[in-house]
Coordinates of C-alpha atoms and ligand atoms in Angstrom, one line a residue:
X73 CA 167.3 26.9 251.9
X74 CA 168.3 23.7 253.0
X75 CA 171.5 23.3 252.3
X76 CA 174.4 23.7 255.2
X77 CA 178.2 22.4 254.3
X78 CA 179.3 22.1 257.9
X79 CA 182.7 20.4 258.8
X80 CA 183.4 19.8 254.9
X81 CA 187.0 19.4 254.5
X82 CA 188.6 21.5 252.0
X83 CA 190.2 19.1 250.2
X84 CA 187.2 16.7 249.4
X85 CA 185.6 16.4 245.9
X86 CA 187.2 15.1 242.5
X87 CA 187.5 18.4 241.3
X88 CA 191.1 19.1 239.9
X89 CA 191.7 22.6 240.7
X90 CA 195.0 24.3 238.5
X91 CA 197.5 25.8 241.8
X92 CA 198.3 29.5 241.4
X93 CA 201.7 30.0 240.4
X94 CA 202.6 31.6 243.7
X95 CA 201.3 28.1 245.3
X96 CA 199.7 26.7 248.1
X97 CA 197.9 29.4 249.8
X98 CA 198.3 30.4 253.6
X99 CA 195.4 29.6 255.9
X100 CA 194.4 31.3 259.3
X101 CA 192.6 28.4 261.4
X102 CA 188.9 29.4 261.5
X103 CA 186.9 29.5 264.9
X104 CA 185.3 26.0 264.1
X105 CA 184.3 25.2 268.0
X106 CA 180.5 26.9 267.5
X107 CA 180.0 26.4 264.1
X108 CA 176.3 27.2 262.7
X109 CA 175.1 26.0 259.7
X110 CA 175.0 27.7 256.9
X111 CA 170.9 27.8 256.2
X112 CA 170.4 30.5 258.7
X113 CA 172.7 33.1 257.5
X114 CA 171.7 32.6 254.1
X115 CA 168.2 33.1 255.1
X116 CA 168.6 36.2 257.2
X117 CA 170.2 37.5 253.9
X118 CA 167.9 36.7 251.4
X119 CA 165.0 38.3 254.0
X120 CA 167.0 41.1 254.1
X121 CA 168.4 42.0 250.6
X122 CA 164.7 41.3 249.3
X123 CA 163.5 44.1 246.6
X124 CA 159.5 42.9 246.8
X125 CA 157.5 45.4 244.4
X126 CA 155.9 47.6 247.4
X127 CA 159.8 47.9 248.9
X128 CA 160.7 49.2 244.8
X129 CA 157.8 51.6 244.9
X130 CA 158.7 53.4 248.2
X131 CA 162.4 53.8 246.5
X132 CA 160.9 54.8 243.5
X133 CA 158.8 57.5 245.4
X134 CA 161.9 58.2 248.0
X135 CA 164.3 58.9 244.8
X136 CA 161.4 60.9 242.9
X137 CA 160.8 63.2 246.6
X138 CA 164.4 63.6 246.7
X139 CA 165.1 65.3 243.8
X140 CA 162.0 67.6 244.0
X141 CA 163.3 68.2 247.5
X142 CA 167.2 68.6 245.8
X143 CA 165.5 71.0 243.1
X144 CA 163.9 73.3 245.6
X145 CA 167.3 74.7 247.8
X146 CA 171.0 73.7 247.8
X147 CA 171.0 70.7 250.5
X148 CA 167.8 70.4 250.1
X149 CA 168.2 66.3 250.1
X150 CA 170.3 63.6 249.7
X151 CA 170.6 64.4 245.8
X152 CA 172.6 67.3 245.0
X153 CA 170.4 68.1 241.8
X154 CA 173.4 69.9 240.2
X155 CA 173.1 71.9 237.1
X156 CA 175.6 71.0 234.4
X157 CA 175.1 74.4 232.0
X158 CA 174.6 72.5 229.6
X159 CA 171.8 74.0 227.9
X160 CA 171.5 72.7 224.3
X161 CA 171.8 69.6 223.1
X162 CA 173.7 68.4 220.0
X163 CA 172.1 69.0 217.1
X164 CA 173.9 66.8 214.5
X165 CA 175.3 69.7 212.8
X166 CA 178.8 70.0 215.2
X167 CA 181.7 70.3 213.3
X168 CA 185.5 70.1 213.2
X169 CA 188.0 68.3 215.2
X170 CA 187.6 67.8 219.2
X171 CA 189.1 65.7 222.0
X172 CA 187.9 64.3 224.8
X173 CA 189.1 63.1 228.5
X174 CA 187.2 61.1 230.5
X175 CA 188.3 60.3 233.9
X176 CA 186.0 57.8 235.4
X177 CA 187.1 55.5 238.5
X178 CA 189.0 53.2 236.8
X179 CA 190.3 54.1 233.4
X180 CA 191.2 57.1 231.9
X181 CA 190.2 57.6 228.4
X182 CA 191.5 59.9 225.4
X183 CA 189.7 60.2 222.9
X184 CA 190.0 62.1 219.7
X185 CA 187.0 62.8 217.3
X186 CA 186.3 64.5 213.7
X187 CA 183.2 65.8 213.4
X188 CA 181.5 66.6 209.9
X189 CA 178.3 67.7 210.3
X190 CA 174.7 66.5 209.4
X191 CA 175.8 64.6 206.6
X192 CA 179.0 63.0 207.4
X193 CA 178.0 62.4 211.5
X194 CA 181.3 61.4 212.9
X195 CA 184.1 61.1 210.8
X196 CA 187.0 59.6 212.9
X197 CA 187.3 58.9 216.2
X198 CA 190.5 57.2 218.1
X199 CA 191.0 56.5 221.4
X200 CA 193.3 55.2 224.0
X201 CA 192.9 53.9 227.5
X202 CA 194.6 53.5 230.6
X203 CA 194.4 52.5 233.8
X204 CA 195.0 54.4 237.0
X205 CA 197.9 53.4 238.8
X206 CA 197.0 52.5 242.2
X207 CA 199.2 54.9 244.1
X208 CA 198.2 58.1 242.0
X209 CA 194.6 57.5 243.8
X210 CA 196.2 58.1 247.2
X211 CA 198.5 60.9 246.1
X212 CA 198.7 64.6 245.6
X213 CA 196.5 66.7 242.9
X214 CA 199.3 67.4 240.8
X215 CA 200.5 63.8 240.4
X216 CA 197.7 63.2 239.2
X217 CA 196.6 66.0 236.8
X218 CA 200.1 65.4 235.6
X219 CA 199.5 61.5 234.9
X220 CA 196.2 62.5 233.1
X221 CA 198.0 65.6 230.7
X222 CA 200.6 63.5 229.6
X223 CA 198.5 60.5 228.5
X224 CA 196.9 63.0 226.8
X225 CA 199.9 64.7 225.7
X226 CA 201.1 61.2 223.9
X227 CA 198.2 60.6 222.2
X228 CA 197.8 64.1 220.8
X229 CA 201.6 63.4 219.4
X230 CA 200.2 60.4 217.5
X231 CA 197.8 62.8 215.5
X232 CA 201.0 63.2 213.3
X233 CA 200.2 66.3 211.0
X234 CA 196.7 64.6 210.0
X235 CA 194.6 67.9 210.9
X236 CA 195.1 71.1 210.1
X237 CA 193.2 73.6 212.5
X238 CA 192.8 77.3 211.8
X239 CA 195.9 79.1 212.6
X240 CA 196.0 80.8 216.1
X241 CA 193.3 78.0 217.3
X242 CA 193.7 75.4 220.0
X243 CA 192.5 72.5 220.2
X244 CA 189.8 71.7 222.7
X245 CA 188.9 69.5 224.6
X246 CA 185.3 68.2 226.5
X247 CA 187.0 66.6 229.9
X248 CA 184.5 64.2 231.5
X249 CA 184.9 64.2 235.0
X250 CA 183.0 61.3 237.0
X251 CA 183.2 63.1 240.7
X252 CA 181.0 65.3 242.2
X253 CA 181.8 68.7 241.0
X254 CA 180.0 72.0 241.9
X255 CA 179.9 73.5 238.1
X256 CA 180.0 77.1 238.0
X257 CA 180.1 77.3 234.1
X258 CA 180.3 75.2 231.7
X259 CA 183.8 75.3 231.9
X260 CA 184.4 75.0 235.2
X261 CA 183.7 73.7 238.1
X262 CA 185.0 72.9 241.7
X263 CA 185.7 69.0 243.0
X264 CA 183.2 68.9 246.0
X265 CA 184.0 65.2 247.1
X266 CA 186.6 62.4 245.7
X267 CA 184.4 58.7 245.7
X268 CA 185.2 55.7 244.2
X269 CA 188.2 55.0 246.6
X270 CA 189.5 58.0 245.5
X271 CA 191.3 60.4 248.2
X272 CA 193.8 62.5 246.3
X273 CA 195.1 64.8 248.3
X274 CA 194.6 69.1 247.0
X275 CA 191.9 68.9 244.7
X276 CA 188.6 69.1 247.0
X277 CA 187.5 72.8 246.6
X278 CA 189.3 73.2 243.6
X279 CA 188.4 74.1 239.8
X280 CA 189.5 71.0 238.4
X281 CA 190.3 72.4 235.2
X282 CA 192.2 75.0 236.4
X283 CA 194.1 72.1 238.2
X284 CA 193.9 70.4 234.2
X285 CA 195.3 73.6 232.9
X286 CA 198.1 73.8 235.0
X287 CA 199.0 70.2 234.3
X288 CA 198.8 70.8 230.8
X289 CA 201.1 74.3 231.0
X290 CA 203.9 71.9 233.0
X291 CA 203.6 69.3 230.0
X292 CA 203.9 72.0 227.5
X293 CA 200.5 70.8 225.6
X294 CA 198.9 74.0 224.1
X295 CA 195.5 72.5 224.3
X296 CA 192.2 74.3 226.2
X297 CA 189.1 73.0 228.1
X298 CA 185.8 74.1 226.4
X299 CA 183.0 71.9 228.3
X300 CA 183.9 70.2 231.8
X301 CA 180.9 67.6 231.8
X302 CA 180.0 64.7 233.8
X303 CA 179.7 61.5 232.5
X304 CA 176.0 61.1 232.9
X305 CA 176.2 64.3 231.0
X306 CA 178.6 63.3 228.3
X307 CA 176.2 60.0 227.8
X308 CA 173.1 61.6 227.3
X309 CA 174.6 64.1 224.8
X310 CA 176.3 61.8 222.9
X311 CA 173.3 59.2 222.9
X312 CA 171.0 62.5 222.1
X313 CA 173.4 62.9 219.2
X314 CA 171.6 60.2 217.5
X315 CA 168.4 60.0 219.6
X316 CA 166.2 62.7 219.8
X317 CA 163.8 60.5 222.7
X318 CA 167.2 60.3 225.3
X319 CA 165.7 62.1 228.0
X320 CA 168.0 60.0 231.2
X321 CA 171.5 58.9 231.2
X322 CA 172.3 56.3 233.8
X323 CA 176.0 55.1 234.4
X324 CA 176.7 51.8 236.3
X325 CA 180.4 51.4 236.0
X326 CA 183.0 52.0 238.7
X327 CA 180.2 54.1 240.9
X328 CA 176.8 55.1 239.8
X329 CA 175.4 58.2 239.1
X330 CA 171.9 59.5 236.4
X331 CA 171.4 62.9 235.2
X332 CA 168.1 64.0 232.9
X333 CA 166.7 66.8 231.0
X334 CA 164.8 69.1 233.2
X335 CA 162.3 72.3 232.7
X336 CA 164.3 75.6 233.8
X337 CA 160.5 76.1 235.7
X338 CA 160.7 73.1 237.9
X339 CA 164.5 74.0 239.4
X340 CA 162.9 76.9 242.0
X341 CA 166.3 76.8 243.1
X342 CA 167.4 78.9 240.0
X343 CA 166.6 82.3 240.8
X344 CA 167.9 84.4 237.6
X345 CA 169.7 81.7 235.7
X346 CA 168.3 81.5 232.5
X347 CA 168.6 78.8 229.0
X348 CA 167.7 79.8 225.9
X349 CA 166.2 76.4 225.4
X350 CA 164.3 76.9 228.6
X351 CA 166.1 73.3 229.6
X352 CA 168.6 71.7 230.7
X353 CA 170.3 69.0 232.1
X354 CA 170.4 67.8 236.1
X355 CA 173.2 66.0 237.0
X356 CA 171.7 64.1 240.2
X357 CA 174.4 63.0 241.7
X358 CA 172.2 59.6 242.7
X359 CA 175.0 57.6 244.3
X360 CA 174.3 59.5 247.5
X361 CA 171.0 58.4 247.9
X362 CA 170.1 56.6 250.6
X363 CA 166.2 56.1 251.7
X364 CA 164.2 52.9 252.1
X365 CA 167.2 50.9 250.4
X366 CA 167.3 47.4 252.4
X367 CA 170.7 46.9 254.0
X368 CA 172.5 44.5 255.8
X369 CA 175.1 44.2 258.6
X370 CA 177.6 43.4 255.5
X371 CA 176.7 46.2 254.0
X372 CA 176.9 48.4 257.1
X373 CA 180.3 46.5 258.1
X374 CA 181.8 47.4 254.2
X375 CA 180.6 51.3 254.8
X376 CA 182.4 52.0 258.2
X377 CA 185.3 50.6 257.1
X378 CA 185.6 52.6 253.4
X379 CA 187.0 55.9 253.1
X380 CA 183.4 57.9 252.9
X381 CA 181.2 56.3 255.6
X382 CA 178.2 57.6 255.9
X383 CA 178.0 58.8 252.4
X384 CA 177.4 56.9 248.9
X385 CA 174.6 54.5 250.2
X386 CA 172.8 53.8 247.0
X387 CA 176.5 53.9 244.7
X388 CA 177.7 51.2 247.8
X389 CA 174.7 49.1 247.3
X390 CA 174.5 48.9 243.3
X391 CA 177.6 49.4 241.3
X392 CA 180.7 48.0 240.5
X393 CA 183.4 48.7 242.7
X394 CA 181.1 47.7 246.1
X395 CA 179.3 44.2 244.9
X396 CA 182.1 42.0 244.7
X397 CA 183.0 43.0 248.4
X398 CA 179.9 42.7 249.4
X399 CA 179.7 38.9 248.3
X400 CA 183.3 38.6 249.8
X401 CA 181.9 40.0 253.2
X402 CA 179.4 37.6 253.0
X403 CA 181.3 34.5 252.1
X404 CA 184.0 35.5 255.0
X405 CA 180.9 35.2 257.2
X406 CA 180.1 31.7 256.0
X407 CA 183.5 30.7 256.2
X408 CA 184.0 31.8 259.7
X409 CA 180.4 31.1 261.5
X410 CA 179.7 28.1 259.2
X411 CA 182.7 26.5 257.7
X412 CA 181.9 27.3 254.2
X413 CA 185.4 26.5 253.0
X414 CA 186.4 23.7 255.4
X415 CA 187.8 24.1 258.7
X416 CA 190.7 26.6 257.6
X417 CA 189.9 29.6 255.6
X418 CA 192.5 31.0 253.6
X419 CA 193.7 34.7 254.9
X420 CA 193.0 35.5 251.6
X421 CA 189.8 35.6 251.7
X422 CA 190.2 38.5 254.4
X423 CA 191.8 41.0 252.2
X424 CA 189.4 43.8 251.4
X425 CA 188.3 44.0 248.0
X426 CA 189.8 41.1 246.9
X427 CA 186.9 39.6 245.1
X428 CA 185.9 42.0 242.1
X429 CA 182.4 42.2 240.5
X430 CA 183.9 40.9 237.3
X431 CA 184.6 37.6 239.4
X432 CA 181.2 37.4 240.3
X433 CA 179.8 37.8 237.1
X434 CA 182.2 34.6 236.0
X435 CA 181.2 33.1 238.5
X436 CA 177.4 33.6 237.8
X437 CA 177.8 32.3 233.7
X438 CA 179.4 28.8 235.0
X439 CA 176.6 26.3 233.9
X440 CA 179.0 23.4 233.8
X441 CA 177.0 20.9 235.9
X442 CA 180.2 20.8 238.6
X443 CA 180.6 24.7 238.5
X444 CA 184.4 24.4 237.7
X445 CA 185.0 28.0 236.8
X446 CA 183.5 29.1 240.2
X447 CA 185.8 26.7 241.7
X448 CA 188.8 27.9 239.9
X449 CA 187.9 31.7 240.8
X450 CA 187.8 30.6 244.4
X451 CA 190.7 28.9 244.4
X452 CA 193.2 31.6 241.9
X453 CA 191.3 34.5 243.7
X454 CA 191.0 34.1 247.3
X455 CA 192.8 30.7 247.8
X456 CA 189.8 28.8 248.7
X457 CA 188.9 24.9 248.1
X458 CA 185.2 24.1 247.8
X459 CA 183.1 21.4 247.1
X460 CA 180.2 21.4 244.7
X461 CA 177.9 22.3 247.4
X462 CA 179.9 25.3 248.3
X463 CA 180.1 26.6 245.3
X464 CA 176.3 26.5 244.9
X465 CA 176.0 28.6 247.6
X466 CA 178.8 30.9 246.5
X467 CA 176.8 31.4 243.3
X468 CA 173.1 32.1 245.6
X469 CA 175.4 34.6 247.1
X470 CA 176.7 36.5 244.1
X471 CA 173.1 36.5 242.7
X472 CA 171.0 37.6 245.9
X473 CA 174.1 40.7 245.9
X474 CA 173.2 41.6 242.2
X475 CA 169.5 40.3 242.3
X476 CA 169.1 43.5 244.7
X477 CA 171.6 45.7 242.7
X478 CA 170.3 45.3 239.6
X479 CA 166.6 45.8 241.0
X480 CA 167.5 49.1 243.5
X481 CA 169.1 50.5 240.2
X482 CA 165.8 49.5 238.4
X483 CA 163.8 51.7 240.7
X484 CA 166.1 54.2 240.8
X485 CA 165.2 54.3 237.0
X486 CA 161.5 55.0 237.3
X487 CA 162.2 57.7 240.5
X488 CA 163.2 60.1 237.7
X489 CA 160.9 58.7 234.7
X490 CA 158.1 59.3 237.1
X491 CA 159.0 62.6 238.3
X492 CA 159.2 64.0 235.0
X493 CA 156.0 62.5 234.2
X494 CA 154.3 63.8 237.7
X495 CA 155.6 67.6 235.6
X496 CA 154.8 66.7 232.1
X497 CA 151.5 64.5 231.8
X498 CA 152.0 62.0 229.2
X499 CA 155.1 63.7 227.7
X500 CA 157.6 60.9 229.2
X501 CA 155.0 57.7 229.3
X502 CA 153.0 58.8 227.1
X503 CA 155.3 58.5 224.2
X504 CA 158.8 56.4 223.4
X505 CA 161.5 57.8 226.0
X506 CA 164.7 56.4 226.3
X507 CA 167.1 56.0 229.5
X508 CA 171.2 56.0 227.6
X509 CA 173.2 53.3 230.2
X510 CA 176.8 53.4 230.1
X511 CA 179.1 51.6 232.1
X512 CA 181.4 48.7 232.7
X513 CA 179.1 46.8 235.0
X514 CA 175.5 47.9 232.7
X515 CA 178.0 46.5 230.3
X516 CA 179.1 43.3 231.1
X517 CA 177.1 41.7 233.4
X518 CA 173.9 40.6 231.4
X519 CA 172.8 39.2 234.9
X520 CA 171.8 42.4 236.5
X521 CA 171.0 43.9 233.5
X522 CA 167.9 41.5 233.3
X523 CA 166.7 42.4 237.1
X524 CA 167.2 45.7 236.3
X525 CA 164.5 45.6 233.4
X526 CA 163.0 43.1 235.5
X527 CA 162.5 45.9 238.1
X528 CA 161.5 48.6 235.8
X529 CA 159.0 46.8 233.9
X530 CA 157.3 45.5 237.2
X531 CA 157.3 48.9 238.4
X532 CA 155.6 50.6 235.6
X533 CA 153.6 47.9 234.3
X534 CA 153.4 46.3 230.7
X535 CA 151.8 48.8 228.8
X536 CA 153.7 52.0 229.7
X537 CA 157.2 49.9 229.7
X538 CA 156.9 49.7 225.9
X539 CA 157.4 52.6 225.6
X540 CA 160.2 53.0 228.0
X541 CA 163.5 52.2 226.2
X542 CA 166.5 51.2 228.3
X543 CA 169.2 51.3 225.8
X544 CA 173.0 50.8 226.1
X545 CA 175.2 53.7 224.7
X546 CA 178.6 52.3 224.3
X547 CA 181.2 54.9 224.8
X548 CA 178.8 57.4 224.1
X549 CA 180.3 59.9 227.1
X550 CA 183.4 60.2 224.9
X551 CA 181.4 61.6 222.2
X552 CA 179.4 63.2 224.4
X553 CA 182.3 65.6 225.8
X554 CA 183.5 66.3 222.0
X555 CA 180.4 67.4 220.7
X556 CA 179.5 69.5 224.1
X557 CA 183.2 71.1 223.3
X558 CA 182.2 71.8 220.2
X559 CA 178.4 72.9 221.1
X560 CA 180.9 75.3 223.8
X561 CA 184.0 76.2 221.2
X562 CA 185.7 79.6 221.9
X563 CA 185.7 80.0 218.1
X564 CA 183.3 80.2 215.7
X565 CA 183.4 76.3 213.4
X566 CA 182.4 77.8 210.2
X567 CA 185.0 76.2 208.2
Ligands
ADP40 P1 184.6 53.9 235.2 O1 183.4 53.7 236.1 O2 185.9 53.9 235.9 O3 184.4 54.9 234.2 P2 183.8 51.6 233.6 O4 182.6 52.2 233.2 O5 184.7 51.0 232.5 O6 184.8 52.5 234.4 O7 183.4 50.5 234.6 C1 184.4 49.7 235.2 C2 183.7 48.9 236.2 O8 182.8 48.0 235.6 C3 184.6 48.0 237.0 O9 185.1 48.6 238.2 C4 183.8 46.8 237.3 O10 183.1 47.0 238.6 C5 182.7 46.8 236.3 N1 183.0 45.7 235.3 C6 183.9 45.7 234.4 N2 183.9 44.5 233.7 C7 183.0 43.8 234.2 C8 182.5 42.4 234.0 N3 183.0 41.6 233.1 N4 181.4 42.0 234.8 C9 180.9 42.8 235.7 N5 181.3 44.1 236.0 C10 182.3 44.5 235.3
MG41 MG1 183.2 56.1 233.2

């Protein structure tokens, strides 16, 4: 890398940029006495964010011990390995009329689904989203169970006399719930950990749908939980649905998490429990993993300063919510040490979380030969002026952040593929398996959704990769829930 954009003021260039409406941004002056240039830093990151194939493999391997180690005792490792009771998987032959709730880290879904059977699949769905107010992540349990059972209670108002259920019946509900919960049945389960920003205050230790329940008795909704599921959970049964080879579910979204379908004879930590399938599904709880994974003092920095340091290494490496602050970190850095930006740097640009992964992924389709949409995102998002050569740089940034993302998720991938292969000789790459990805960032950001198949098909060669599908499931954890409600109904759907 031999670029370096010392002493460049802010202003130069013959790019027009449009002002933000709230104007001319305020700078902080920038310690511009020692300046370095910017080659070195970029080079110290790219050495350290590298994801070589032997550095994969040893993730691969880490992520693959874990879980053995996860499956063998409760603490047993980094991956919690938690059982979701969910022991059957739809069949295609649920029926009747479900909703679902999904609360992920960012939105908060309804959804509301008629169900017909082999035939007629799924009938109707409708859903509505919306996002979480800011101040309802910082507040008590209540405030929020109540924000969640009244969303739900207006969209259940709008089914308008269209279904007619059974007399005596309520209607159920499969609530996805994308936190780590200890389940304790299939309907029930106790919040061991907010994430994602989250730090509600009362609900750690709690069954959160009792705390559901309660919400819903205070709105007057006469509606009752029949699966609590997680989202990897509500993926891979609504991919399954349609998919008999679904044997992973990965979310990338908000956080990260993967669950799978596991032999009740590899989980010693059962003792007793017993499925009449003689599987079921592993929630993983990946997002707290943490070996091998190649770090830097950006991403150290970003974990001692978040609300759960210490914990989430692998979600606070690859998913959403972390990557644009991680790029943010880096271009403060640049800024400061090597006048990225000029000789002022906008105090913008010091506001945590500030620039989002959607930004980056903007920022990374700009092929204009001036990259004017990575200047404009500079400039409406964190205030800052920049040359062309600048926002070059910006862009190596953004991709070294997801090149590694995308790849760590990637071996992540083939950890579980390969440990149910190590158990089931030829049953998982010997055949067509497929990994179900949900997610906003799997999504939307066809960047790191080509390093992670990059990674994967590295890992496990040509040959076995074919047979490897990594598929996206749009919205499939909404279906999911409904059909694991119905799977779960208190009544019997004969009608
Ligand atoms: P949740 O994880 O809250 O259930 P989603 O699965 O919808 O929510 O994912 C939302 C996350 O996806 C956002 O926080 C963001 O990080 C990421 N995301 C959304 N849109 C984009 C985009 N256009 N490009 C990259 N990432 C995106
Ligand atoms: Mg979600």
């Amino acid at each position: 890398m031999s670029v370096t954009a010392t002493a460049i003021s802010p202003a130069v260039g013959s790019f027009r940029l449009s002002r933000s409406p709230r104007g001319i941004p305020r700078f902080r002056m920038a310690v511009s006495s020692n300046t370095v240039s910017v080659a070195p830093i970029l080079t110290k990151l790219h050495k350290e964010c590298a994801t070589p194939l032997p550095l994969l493999r040893l993730v691969a391997d880490s992520m693959a011990a874990d879980m053995r180690a996860g499956l063998a005792v409760d603490g047993g490792s980094d991956l919690k390995m938690i059982l979701s009771y969910v022991d059957s998987l739809p069949t295609g032959n649920e029926r009747g009329l479900f909703y679902a709730l999904d609360l992920g880290g960012t939105n908060f879904r309804v959804l509301r689904v008629q169900l017909g059977g082999k035939e007629e699949r799924v009938e109707a769905t409708e859903f509505e989203q919306v996002s979480i107010p800011q101040e309802l992540m910082f507040g008590t349990s209540e405030e929020l169970f109540d924000f969640i059972a009244s969303g739900l209670a207006k969209f259940a108002q709008k089914e308008g006399g269209k279904f007619h259920l059974p007399h005596g019946r309520q209607r159920e509900i499969g609530f996805t719930f994308s936190f780590p919960v200890k389940q304790t049945s299939i309907d029930s389960g106790i919040l061991i950990k907010w994430t994602k920003g989250f730090a509600v205050s009362g609900t750690a230790g709690k069954d959160v749908v009792a705390c559901l329940n309660e919400a819903m008795e205070r709105q007057g909704l006469d509606m009752q939980v029949s699966a609590l599921v997680n989202d990897t959970v509500g993926t891979l049964a609504g991919a399954r649905y349609w998919d008999d080879d679904v044997m992973v579910a990965v979310i990338l979204g908000t956080g990260t998490n993967a669950c799978y379908v596991e032999r009740m004879d590899a989980i010693p930590k059962l003792q007793g429990y017993k499925s009449s399938s003689g599987r079921t599904i592993i929630n993983t709880e990946w997002g707290a993993f943490s070996k091998g994974l190649p770090l830097t003092e950006f991403d150290r920095e970003m974990d001692a300063a978040s609300i759960n340091p210490g914990e989430q290494i692998f979600e606070k490496t690859i998913s959403g919510m972390y990557l644009g602050e991680i790029v943010r970190r880096v271009l403060l850095k640049l800024a400061e040490a090597a006048t990225l930006f000029g000789n002022s740097i906008p105090e913008k640009l010091s506001m945590p979380f500030l620039l989002r992964t959607p930004h980056l992924c903007a920022m990374q389709k700009d092929n204009s030969e001036d990259f004017q949409a990575v200047g404009s995102i500079l400039y409406e998002v964190a205030g800052v002026e920049s040359n062309l050569n600048a926002r070059k740089i910006v862009v190596e940034v953004c991709d070294t952040i997801v090149k590694r993302g995308g790849r760590l998720a990637g071996a992540g991938i083939v950890g579980i593929l390969q440990k149910m292969e190590d158990d089931s000789k030829g049953l998982i790459f010997g055949k067509r398996t497929v990994v179900a990805m949900d997610g906003g960032l799997y999504e939307n950001y066809t960047q790191y959704r080509k390093y992670l198949q990059e990674a994967v098909t590295e890992l496990l060669g040509l040959e076995i990769s074919k047979n490897v599908v990594i598929e996206h499931t749009k919205d499939g954890s909404g279906i999911g829930a409904a059909l694991l409600a119905s799977a779960n109904s208190k009544y019997d759907h004969n009608y």
